[in-house]
Amino acid sequence: MTSPPAPIPSRTQYVQEAIKHGILTGQLSPGQALVEADLAAQFGVSKTPVREALKTLAGTGLVVMSQYKGVTVRTVDAAMAREIYDVRLLLEPEALRRSIVRKESLAAAQDALVRAGGAEDRADRSLANRDFHRALYLPCGNPLLTRMLDEVRDQAALVSTVAWAASPSWEQEAREHQEILRAALAGDADGAAGLLHTHISDFVRRAFPDHEEAGA
């Protein structure tokens, strides 16, 4: 394994990204214990950057810290997925609509679609898809709305990774992304927002077919 950069902050970032990649590729399974000493040995660092990385990942919702169980990869279930996707349904289509009304550039969304199409693994595809969605809502003109959506980005990526492992559907989602972007580039704010709402709600319905989607 490549040695991490020397400065402590860089080591923390190195460990954080490596653990995130492991979670989003499925190499680290939901519910799996993340032991500081083991991770420190694996990455060739002290426990300090590992501990800081795990705290950051806990803040993004990818791992859970418990007094009794220690640190574990967050488990994905229907309730967790519905909570995250309900937030997205309430906020993300409106943010996209505002981005289009403001006539902001969506070049970053186009770039993300290209990266997703050429992704070599689930993690890269998940991260590119996440960047695509962010590129749609980032120019909405409301920093608070952007921050609220940013807070669920990693958790949404985790849900996608777990769902894809059970039933790969990224090709269908890629087609839906293209339709959303096509409407957005045409300036159809309401149409693009409607397509995005359907895209989000259909995904969680496919991933958890035994549970009715909340808030649709």
PDB file of N, CA, C and O in Angstrom, residues 63-127:
ATOM      1  N   VAL A  63     -20.306   6.091   9.300  1.00  0.00           N
ATOM      2  CA  VAL A  63     -20.008   5.159  10.386  1.00  0.00           C
ATOM      3  C   VAL A  63     -20.762   5.590  11.632  1.00  0.00           C
ATOM      4  O   VAL A  63     -21.218   6.732  11.740  1.00  0.00           O
ATOM      5  N   VAL A  64     -20.887   4.639  12.556  1.00  0.00           N
ATOM      6  CA  VAL A  64     -21.596   4.899  13.811  1.00  0.00           C
ATOM      7  C   VAL A  64     -20.636   4.645  14.961  1.00  0.00           C
ATOM      8  O   VAL A  64     -19.934   3.627  14.987  1.00  0.00           O
ATOM      9  N   MET A  65     -20.584   5.576  15.917  1.00  0.00           N
ATOM     10  CA  MET A  65     -19.721   5.439  17.093  1.00  0.00           C
ATOM     11  C   MET A  65     -20.601   5.126  18.302  1.00  0.00           C
ATOM     12  O   MET A  65     -21.521   5.874  18.603  1.00  0.00           O
ATOM     13  N   SER A  66     -20.315   4.009  18.971  1.00  0.00           N
ATOM     14  CA  SER A  66     -21.104   3.575  20.115  1.00  0.00           C
ATOM     15  C   SER A  66     -20.183   3.310  21.304  1.00  0.00           C
ATOM     16  O   SER A  66     -19.075   2.778  21.141  1.00  0.00           O
ATOM     17  N   GLN A  67     -20.651   3.686  22.482  1.00  0.00           N
ATOM     18  CA  GLN A  67     -19.868   3.470  23.694  1.00  0.00           C
ATOM     19  C   GLN A  67     -19.608   1.985  23.935  1.00  0.00           C
ATOM     20  O   GLN A  67     -18.581   1.598  24.473  1.00  0.00           O
ATOM     21  N   TYR A  68     -20.535   1.143  23.504  1.00  0.00           N
ATOM     22  CA  TYR A  68     -20.436  -0.292  23.793  1.00  0.00           C
ATOM     23  C   TYR A  68     -19.907  -1.096  22.613  1.00  0.00           C
ATOM     24  O   TYR A  68     -19.165  -2.058  22.773  1.00  0.00           O
ATOM     25  N   LYS A  69     -20.275  -0.719  21.399  1.00  0.00           N
ATOM     26  CA  LYS A  69     -19.874  -1.491  20.217  1.00  0.00           C
ATOM     27  C   LYS A  69     -18.659  -0.911  19.505  1.00  0.00           C
ATOM     28  O   LYS A  69     -18.147  -1.513  18.572  1.00  0.00           O
ATOM     29  N   GLY A  70     -18.210   0.271  19.915  1.00  0.00           N
ATOM     30  CA  GLY A  70     -17.112   0.915  19.209  1.00  0.00           C
ATOM     31  C   GLY A  70     -17.598   1.554  17.920  1.00  0.00           C
ATOM     32  O   GLY A  70     -18.733   2.002  17.821  1.00  0.00           O
ATOM     33  N   VAL A  71     -16.751   1.561  16.912  1.00  0.00           N
ATOM     34  CA  VAL A  71     -17.077   2.181  15.632  1.00  0.00           C
ATOM     35  C   VAL A  71     -17.425   1.089  14.624  1.00  0.00           C
ATOM     36  O   VAL A  71     -16.682   0.116  14.473  1.00  0.00           O
ATOM     37  N   THR A  72     -18.530   1.251  13.935  1.00  0.00           N
ATOM     38  CA  THR A  72     -18.949   0.295  12.912  1.00  0.00           C
ATOM     39  C   THR A  72     -19.415   1.036  11.665  1.00  0.00           C
ATOM     40  O   THR A  72     -19.828   2.202  11.733  1.00  0.00           O
ATOM     41  N   VAL A  73     -19.345   0.356  10.531  1.00  0.00           N
ATOM     42  CA  VAL A  73     -19.911   0.899   9.302  1.00  0.00           C
ATOM     43  C   VAL A  73     -21.426   0.966   9.475  1.00  0.00           C
ATOM     44  O   VAL A  73     -22.043   0.029   9.988  1.00  0.00           O
ATOM     45  N   ARG A  74     -22.000   2.068   9.073  1.00  0.00           N
ATOM     46  CA  ARG A  74     -23.444   2.240   9.268  1.00  0.00           C
ATOM     47  C   ARG A  74     -24.236   1.179   8.505  1.00  0.00           C
ATOM     48  O   ARG A  74     -23.937   0.872   7.352  1.00  0.00           O
ATOM     49  N   THR A  75     -25.230   0.634   9.154  1.00  0.00           N
ATOM     50  CA  THR A  75     -26.112  -0.343   8.539  1.00  0.00           C
ATOM     51  C   THR A  75     -27.231   0.372   7.789  1.00  0.00           C
ATOM     52  O   THR A  75     -27.817   1.326   8.293  1.00  0.00           O
ATOM     53  N   VAL A  76     -27.499  -0.088   6.590  1.00  0.00           N
ATOM     54  CA  VAL A  76     -28.551   0.511   5.765  1.00  0.00           C
ATOM     55  C   VAL A  76     -29.804  -0.341   5.855  1.00  0.00           C
ATOM     56  O   VAL A  76     -29.762  -1.551   5.631  1.00  0.00           O
ATOM     57  N   ASP A  77     -30.913   0.270   6.213  1.00  0.00           N
ATOM     58  CA  ASP A  77     -32.198  -0.419   6.190  1.00  0.00           C
ATOM     59  C   ASP A  77     -33.230   0.505   5.550  1.00  0.00           C
ATOM     60  O   ASP A  77     -32.935   1.640   5.176  1.00  0.00           O
ATOM     61  N   ALA A  78     -34.443   0.010   5.392  1.00  0.00           N
ATOM     62  CA  ALA A  78     -35.486   0.783   4.717  1.00  0.00           C
ATOM     63  C   ALA A  78     -35.774   2.097   5.443  1.00  0.00           C
ATOM     64  O   ALA A  78     -35.968   3.133   4.805  1.00  0.00           O
ATOM     65  N   ALA A  79     -35.799   2.057   6.764  1.00  0.00           N
ATOM     66  CA  ALA A  79     -36.113   3.268   7.523  1.00  0.00           C
ATOM     67  C   ALA A  79     -35.055   4.341   7.301  1.00  0.00           C
ATOM     68  O   ALA A  79     -35.380   5.520   7.087  1.00  0.00           O
ATOM     69  N   MET A  80     -33.786   3.932   7.340  1.00  0.00           N
ATOM     70  CA  MET A  80     -32.687   4.871   7.126  1.00  0.00           C
ATOM     71  C   MET A  80     -32.750   5.453   5.714  1.00  0.00           C
ATOM     72  O   MET A  80     -32.628   6.668   5.510  1.00  0.00           O
ATOM     73  N   ALA A  81     -32.982   4.583   4.726  1.00  0.00           N
ATOM     74  CA  ALA A  81     -33.043   5.040   3.337  1.00  0.00           C
ATOM     75  C   ALA A  81     -34.205   6.009   3.134  1.00  0.00           C
ATOM     76  O   ALA A  81     -34.067   7.036   2.459  1.00  0.00           O
ATOM     77  N   ARG A  82     -35.351   5.712   3.717  1.00  0.00           N
ATOM     78  CA  ARG A  82     -36.516   6.564   3.550  1.00  0.00           C
ATOM     79  C   ARG A  82     -36.288   7.935   4.178  1.00  0.00           C
ATOM     80  O   ARG A  82     -36.711   8.964   3.617  1.00  0.00           O
ATOM     81  N   GLU A  83     -35.624   7.988   5.320  1.00  0.00           N
ATOM     82  CA  GLU A  83     -35.343   9.275   5.957  1.00  0.00           C
ATOM     83  C   GLU A  83     -34.484  10.150   5.046  1.00  0.00           C
ATOM     84  O   GLU A  83     -34.773  11.335   4.842  1.00  0.00           O
ATOM     85  N   ILE A  84     -33.420   9.554   4.509  1.00  0.00           N
ATOM     86  CA  ILE A  84     -32.492  10.309   3.663  1.00  0.00           C
ATOM     87  C   ILE A  84     -33.174  10.748   2.373  1.00  0.00           C
ATOM     88  O   ILE A  84     -33.078  11.912   1.958  1.00  0.00           O
ATOM     89  N   TYR A  85     -33.880   9.818   1.747  1.00  0.00           N
ATOM     90  CA  TYR A  85     -34.490  10.137   0.460  1.00  0.00           C
ATOM     91  C   TYR A  85     -35.709  11.046   0.611  1.00  0.00           C
ATOM     92  O   TYR A  85     -36.058  11.775  -0.322  1.00  0.00           O
ATOM     93  N   ASP A  86     -36.346  11.034   1.759  1.00  0.00           N
ATOM     94  CA  ASP A  86     -37.436  11.971   2.002  1.00  0.00           C
ATOM     95  C   ASP A  86     -36.897  13.401   2.034  1.00  0.00           C
ATOM     96  O   ASP A  86     -37.507  14.322   1.475  1.00  0.00           O
ATOM     97  N   VAL A  87     -35.732  13.586   2.669  1.00  0.00           N
ATOM     98  CA  VAL A  87     -35.101  14.903   2.689  1.00  0.00           C
ATOM     99  C   VAL A  87     -34.770  15.338   1.263  1.00  0.00           C
ATOM    100  O   VAL A  87     -35.018  16.485   0.860  1.00  0.00           O
ATOM    101  N   ARG A  88     -34.216  14.419   0.491  1.00  0.00           N
ATOM    102  CA  ARG A  88     -33.868  14.750  -0.884  1.00  0.00           C
ATOM    103  C   ARG A  88     -35.114  15.106  -1.703  1.00  0.00           C
ATOM    104  O   ARG A  88     -35.094  16.049  -2.497  1.00  0.00           O
ATOM    105  N   LEU A  89     -36.192  14.349  -1.515  1.00  0.00           N
ATOM    106  CA  LEU A  89     -37.425  14.625  -2.257  1.00  0.00           C
ATOM    107  C   LEU A  89     -37.981  16.012  -1.929  1.00  0.00           C
ATOM    108  O   LEU A  89     -38.501  16.710  -2.800  1.00  0.00           O
ATOM    109  N   LEU A  90     -37.865  16.402  -0.678  1.00  0.00           N
ATOM    110  CA  LEU A  90     -38.402  17.686  -0.252  1.00  0.00           C
ATOM    111  C   LEU A  90     -37.576  18.865  -0.749  1.00  0.00           C
ATOM    112  O   LEU A  90     -38.127  19.934  -1.042  1.00  0.00           O
ATOM    113  N   LEU A  91     -36.253  18.680  -0.853  1.00  0.00           N
ATOM    114  CA  LEU A  91     -35.366  19.809  -1.100  1.00  0.00           C
ATOM    115  C   LEU A  91     -34.708  19.834  -2.475  1.00  0.00           C
ATOM    116  O   LEU A  91     -34.556  20.898  -3.080  1.00  0.00           O
ATOM    117  N   GLU A  92     -34.296  18.678  -2.976  1.00  0.00           N
ATOM    118  CA  GLU A  92     -33.433  18.660  -4.155  1.00  0.00           C
ATOM    119  C   GLU A  92     -34.129  19.124  -5.436  1.00  0.00           C
ATOM    120  O   GLU A  92     -33.550  19.919  -6.196  1.00  0.00           O
ATOM    121  N   PRO A  93     -35.363  18.669  -5.731  1.00  0.00           N
ATOM    122  CA  PRO A  93     -36.009  19.165  -6.955  1.00  0.00           C
ATOM    123  C   PRO A  93     -36.204  20.685  -6.958  1.00  0.00           C
ATOM    124  O   PRO A  93     -36.021  21.329  -7.995  1.00  0.00           O
ATOM    125  N   GLU A  94     -36.553  21.252  -5.812  1.00  0.00           N
ATOM    126  CA  GLU A  94     -36.731  22.699  -5.736  1.00  0.00           C
ATOM    127  C   GLU A  94     -35.402  23.420  -5.939  1.00  0.00           C
ATOM    128  O   GLU A  94     -35.350  24.466  -6.613  1.00  0.00           O
ATOM    129  N   ALA A  95     -34.321  22.856  -5.375  1.00  0.00           N
ATOM    130  CA  ALA A  95     -33.004  23.465  -5.566  1.00  0.00           C
ATOM    131  C   ALA A  95     -32.617  23.456  -7.041  1.00  0.00           C
ATOM    132  O   ALA A  95     -32.088  24.444  -7.565  1.00  0.00           O
ATOM    133  N   LEU A  96     -32.878  22.340  -7.731  1.00  0.00           N
ATOM    134  CA  LEU A  96     -32.587  22.274  -9.162  1.00  0.00           C
ATOM    135  C   LEU A  96     -33.429  23.283  -9.930  1.00  0.00           C
ATOM    136  O   LEU A  96     -32.915  23.982 -10.825  1.00  0.00           O
ATOM    137  N   ARG A  97     -34.703  23.385  -9.598  1.00  0.00           N
ATOM    138  CA  ARG A  97     -35.567  24.332 -10.282  1.00  0.00           C
ATOM    139  C   ARG A  97     -35.003  25.751 -10.171  1.00  0.00           C
ATOM    140  O   ARG A  97     -34.965  26.502 -11.153  1.00  0.00           O
ATOM    141  N   ARG A  98     -34.525  26.096  -8.992  1.00  0.00           N
ATOM    142  CA  ARG A  98     -33.967  27.434  -8.776  1.00  0.00           C
ATOM    143  C   ARG A  98     -32.669  27.622  -9.557  1.00  0.00           C
ATOM    144  O   ARG A  98     -32.397  28.720 -10.061  1.00  0.00           O
ATOM    145  N   SER A  99     -31.852  26.576  -9.620  1.00  0.00           N
ATOM    146  CA  SER A  99     -30.603  26.665 -10.393  1.00  0.00           C
ATOM    147  C   SER A  99     -30.902  26.981 -11.848  1.00  0.00           C
ATOM    148  O   SER A  99     -30.210  27.784 -12.490  1.00  0.00           O
ATOM    149  N   ILE A 100     -31.936  26.343 -12.396  1.00  0.00           N
ATOM    150  CA  ILE A 100     -32.291  26.552 -13.801  1.00  0.00           C
ATOM    151  C   ILE A 100     -32.855  27.959 -14.013  1.00  0.00           C
ATOM    152  O   ILE A 100     -32.512  28.640 -14.988  1.00  0.00           O
ATOM    153  N   VAL A 101     -33.717  28.385 -13.102  1.00  0.00           N
ATOM    154  CA  VAL A 101     -34.305  29.731 -13.207  1.00  0.00           C
ATOM    155  C   VAL A 101     -33.211  30.795 -13.173  1.00  0.00           C
ATOM    156  O   VAL A 101     -33.296  31.818 -13.874  1.00  0.00           O
ATOM    157  N   ARG A 102     -32.167  30.540 -12.397  1.00  0.00           N
ATOM    158  CA  ARG A 102     -31.050  31.486 -12.301  1.00  0.00           C
ATOM    159  C   ARG A 102     -30.133  31.442 -13.528  1.00  0.00           C
ATOM    160  O   ARG A 102     -29.203  32.239 -13.636  1.00  0.00           O
ATOM    161  N   LYS A 103     -30.382  30.474 -14.428  1.00  0.00           N
ATOM    162  CA  LYS A 103     -29.591  30.316 -15.662  1.00  0.00           C
ATOM    163  C   LYS A 103     -28.110  30.090 -15.369  1.00  0.00           C
ATOM    164  O   LYS A 103     -27.224  30.625 -16.064  1.00  0.00           O
ATOM    165  N   GLU A 104     -27.845  29.288 -14.337  1.00  0.00           N
ATOM    166  CA  GLU A 104     -26.467  28.982 -13.968  1.00  0.00           C
ATOM    167  C   GLU A 104     -25.899  27.875 -14.860  1.00  0.00           C
ATOM    168  O   GLU A 104     -26.631  27.056 -15.428  1.00  0.00           O
ATOM    169  N   SER A 105     -24.585  27.851 -14.972  1.00  0.00           N
ATOM    170  CA  SER A 105     -23.914  26.825 -15.768  1.00  0.00           C
ATOM    171  C   SER A 105     -24.084  25.448 -15.123  1.00  0.00           C
ATOM    172  O   SER A 105     -23.972  25.302 -13.908  1.00  0.00           O
ATOM    173  N   LEU A 106     -24.334  24.445 -15.950  1.00  0.00           N
ATOM    174  CA  LEU A 106     -24.445  23.067 -15.484  1.00  0.00           C
ATOM    175  C   LEU A 106     -23.333  22.203 -16.083  1.00  0.00           C
ATOM    176  O   LEU A 106     -23.474  20.989 -16.202  1.00  0.00           O
ATOM    177  N   ALA A 107     -22.215  22.852 -16.421  1.00  0.00           N
ATOM    178  CA  ALA A 107     -21.094  22.132 -17.018  1.00  0.00           C
ATOM    179  C   ALA A 107     -20.546  21.071 -16.065  1.00  0.00           C
ATOM    180  O   ALA A 107     -20.134  19.987 -16.498  1.00  0.00           O
ATOM    181  N   ALA A 108     -20.547  21.362 -14.774  1.00  0.00           N
ATOM    182  CA  ALA A 108     -20.037  20.397 -13.803  1.00  0.00           C
ATOM    183  C   ALA A 108     -20.891  19.134 -13.773  1.00  0.00           C
ATOM    184  O   ALA A 108     -20.389  18.029 -13.573  1.00  0.00           O
ATOM    185  N   ALA A 109     -22.201  19.293 -13.982  1.00  0.00           N
ATOM    186  CA  ALA A 109     -23.082  18.130 -14.035  1.00  0.00           C
ATOM    187  C   ALA A 109     -22.783  17.291 -15.270  1.00  0.00           C
ATOM    188  O   ALA A 109     -22.782  16.052 -15.208  1.00  0.00           O
ATOM    189  N   GLN A 110     -22.508  17.935 -16.390  1.00  0.00           N
ATOM    190  CA  GLN A 110     -22.146  17.216 -17.605  1.00  0.00           C
ATOM    191  C   GLN A 110     -20.856  16.441 -17.399  1.00  0.00           C
ATOM    192  O   GLN A 110     -20.728  15.282 -17.810  1.00  0.00           O
ATOM    193  N   ASP A 111     -19.870  17.072 -16.771  1.00  0.00           N
ATOM    194  CA  ASP A 111     -18.591  16.408 -16.500  1.00  0.00           C
ATOM    195  C   ASP A 111     -18.784  15.197 -15.593  1.00  0.00           C
ATOM    196  O   ASP A 111     -18.161  14.144 -15.792  1.00  0.00           O
ATOM    197  N   ALA A 112     -19.653  15.333 -14.593  1.00  0.00           N
ATOM    198  CA  ALA A 112     -19.892  14.228 -13.662  1.00  0.00           C
ATOM    199  C   ALA A 112     -20.525  13.038 -14.371  1.00  0.00           C
ATOM    200  O   ALA A 112     -20.222  11.879 -14.058  1.00  0.00           O
ATOM    201  N   LEU A 113     -21.418  13.286 -15.328  1.00  0.00           N
ATOM    202  CA  LEU A 113     -22.025  12.200 -16.086  1.00  0.00           C
ATOM    203  C   LEU A 113     -20.981  11.443 -16.894  1.00  0.00           C
ATOM    204  O   LEU A 113     -21.031  10.209 -16.995  1.00  0.00           O
ATOM    205  N   VAL A 114     -20.030  12.167 -17.463  1.00  0.00           N
ATOM    206  CA  VAL A 114     -18.957  11.526 -18.221  1.00  0.00           C
ATOM    207  C   VAL A 114     -18.117  10.650 -17.297  1.00  0.00           C
ATOM    208  O   VAL A 114     -17.774   9.505 -17.629  1.00  0.00           O
ATOM    209  N   ARG A 115     -17.785  11.164 -16.116  1.00  0.00           N
ATOM    210  CA  ARG A 115     -17.001  10.385 -15.156  1.00  0.00           C
ATOM    211  C   ARG A 115     -17.748   9.145 -14.688  1.00  0.00           C
ATOM    212  O   ARG A 115     -17.169   8.071 -14.526  1.00  0.00           O
ATOM    213  N   ALA A 116     -19.051   9.284 -14.462  1.00  0.00           N
ATOM    214  CA  ALA A 116     -19.850   8.138 -14.022  1.00  0.00           C
ATOM    215  C   ALA A 116     -19.856   7.054 -15.098  1.00  0.00           C
ATOM    216  O   ALA A 116     -19.764   5.856 -14.802  1.00  0.00           O
ATOM    217  N   GLY A 117     -19.953   7.479 -16.355  1.00  0.00           N
ATOM    218  CA  GLY A 117     -19.972   6.516 -17.449  1.00  0.00           C
ATOM    219  C   GLY A 117     -18.673   5.748 -17.590  1.00  0.00           C
ATOM    220  O   GLY A 117     -18.671   4.596 -18.032  1.00  0.00           O
ATOM    221  N   GLY A 118     -17.560   6.376 -17.208  1.00  0.00           N
ATOM    222  CA  GLY A 118     -16.258   5.722 -17.315  1.00  0.00           C
ATOM    223  C   GLY A 118     -15.734   5.161 -16.007  1.00  0.00           C
ATOM    224  O   GLY A 118     -14.572   4.747 -15.932  1.00  0.00           O
ATOM    225  N   ALA A 119     -16.578   5.126 -14.983  1.00  0.00           N
ATOM    226  CA  ALA A 119     -16.139   4.660 -13.660  1.00  0.00           C
ATOM    227  C   ALA A 119     -15.739   3.190 -13.697  1.00  0.00           C
ATOM    228  O   ALA A 119     -16.369   2.372 -14.378  1.00  0.00           O
ATOM    229  N   GLU A 120     -14.689   2.849 -12.932  1.00  0.00           N
ATOM    230  CA  GLU A 120     -14.179   1.484 -12.922  1.00  0.00           C
ATOM    231  C   GLU A 120     -14.743   0.646 -11.785  1.00  0.00           C
ATOM    232  O   GLU A 120     -14.609  -0.580 -11.806  1.00  0.00           O
ATOM    233  N   ASP A 121     -15.333   1.266 -10.787  1.00  0.00           N
ATOM    234  CA  ASP A 121     -15.925   0.494  -9.698  1.00  0.00           C
ATOM    235  C   ASP A 121     -17.117   1.249  -9.121  1.00  0.00           C
ATOM    236  O   ASP A 121     -17.417   2.375  -9.508  1.00  0.00           O
ATOM    237  N   ARG A 122     -17.826   0.593  -8.193  1.00  0.00           N
ATOM    238  CA  ARG A 122     -19.036   1.180  -7.622  1.00  0.00           C
ATOM    239  C   ARG A 122     -18.738   2.463  -6.868  1.00  0.00           C
ATOM    240  O   ARG A 122     -19.549   3.382  -6.854  1.00  0.00           O
ATOM    241  N   ALA A 123     -17.580   2.519  -6.212  1.00  0.00           N
ATOM    242  CA  ALA A 123     -17.251   3.723  -5.445  1.00  0.00           C
ATOM    243  C   ALA A 123     -17.097   4.924  -6.355  1.00  0.00           C
ATOM    244  O   ALA A 123     -17.658   5.990  -6.107  1.00  0.00           O
ATOM    245  N   ASP A 124     -16.316   4.762  -7.453  1.00  0.00           N
ATOM    246  CA  ASP A 124     -16.119   5.876  -8.378  1.00  0.00           C
ATOM    247  C   ASP A 124     -17.442   6.288  -9.011  1.00  0.00           C
ATOM    248  O   ASP A 124     -17.717   7.472  -9.198  1.00  0.00           O
ATOM    249  N   ARG A 125     -18.274   5.314  -9.345  1.00  0.00           N
ATOM    250  CA  ARG A 125     -19.576   5.623  -9.950  1.00  0.00           C
ATOM    251  C   ARG A 125     -20.466   6.350  -8.943  1.00  0.00           C
ATOM    252  O   ARG A 125     -21.144   7.323  -9.286  1.00  0.00           O
ATOM    253  N   SER A 126     -20.445   5.872  -7.710  1.00  0.00           N
ATOM    254  CA  SER A 126     -21.257   6.500  -6.677  1.00  0.00           C
ATOM    255  C   SER A 126     -20.825   7.937  -6.437  1.00  0.00           C
ATOM    256  O   SER A 126     -21.653   8.842  -6.328  1.00  0.00           O
ATOM    257  N   LEU A 127     -19.517   8.154  -6.370  1.00  0.00           N
ATOM    258  CA  LEU A 127     -19.013   9.501  -6.120  1.00  0.00           C
ATOM    259  C   LEU A 127     -19.312  10.423  -7.305  1.00  0.00           C
ATOM    260  O   LEU A 127     -19.655  11.595  -7.115  1.00  0.00           O
TER     261      LEU A 127
END
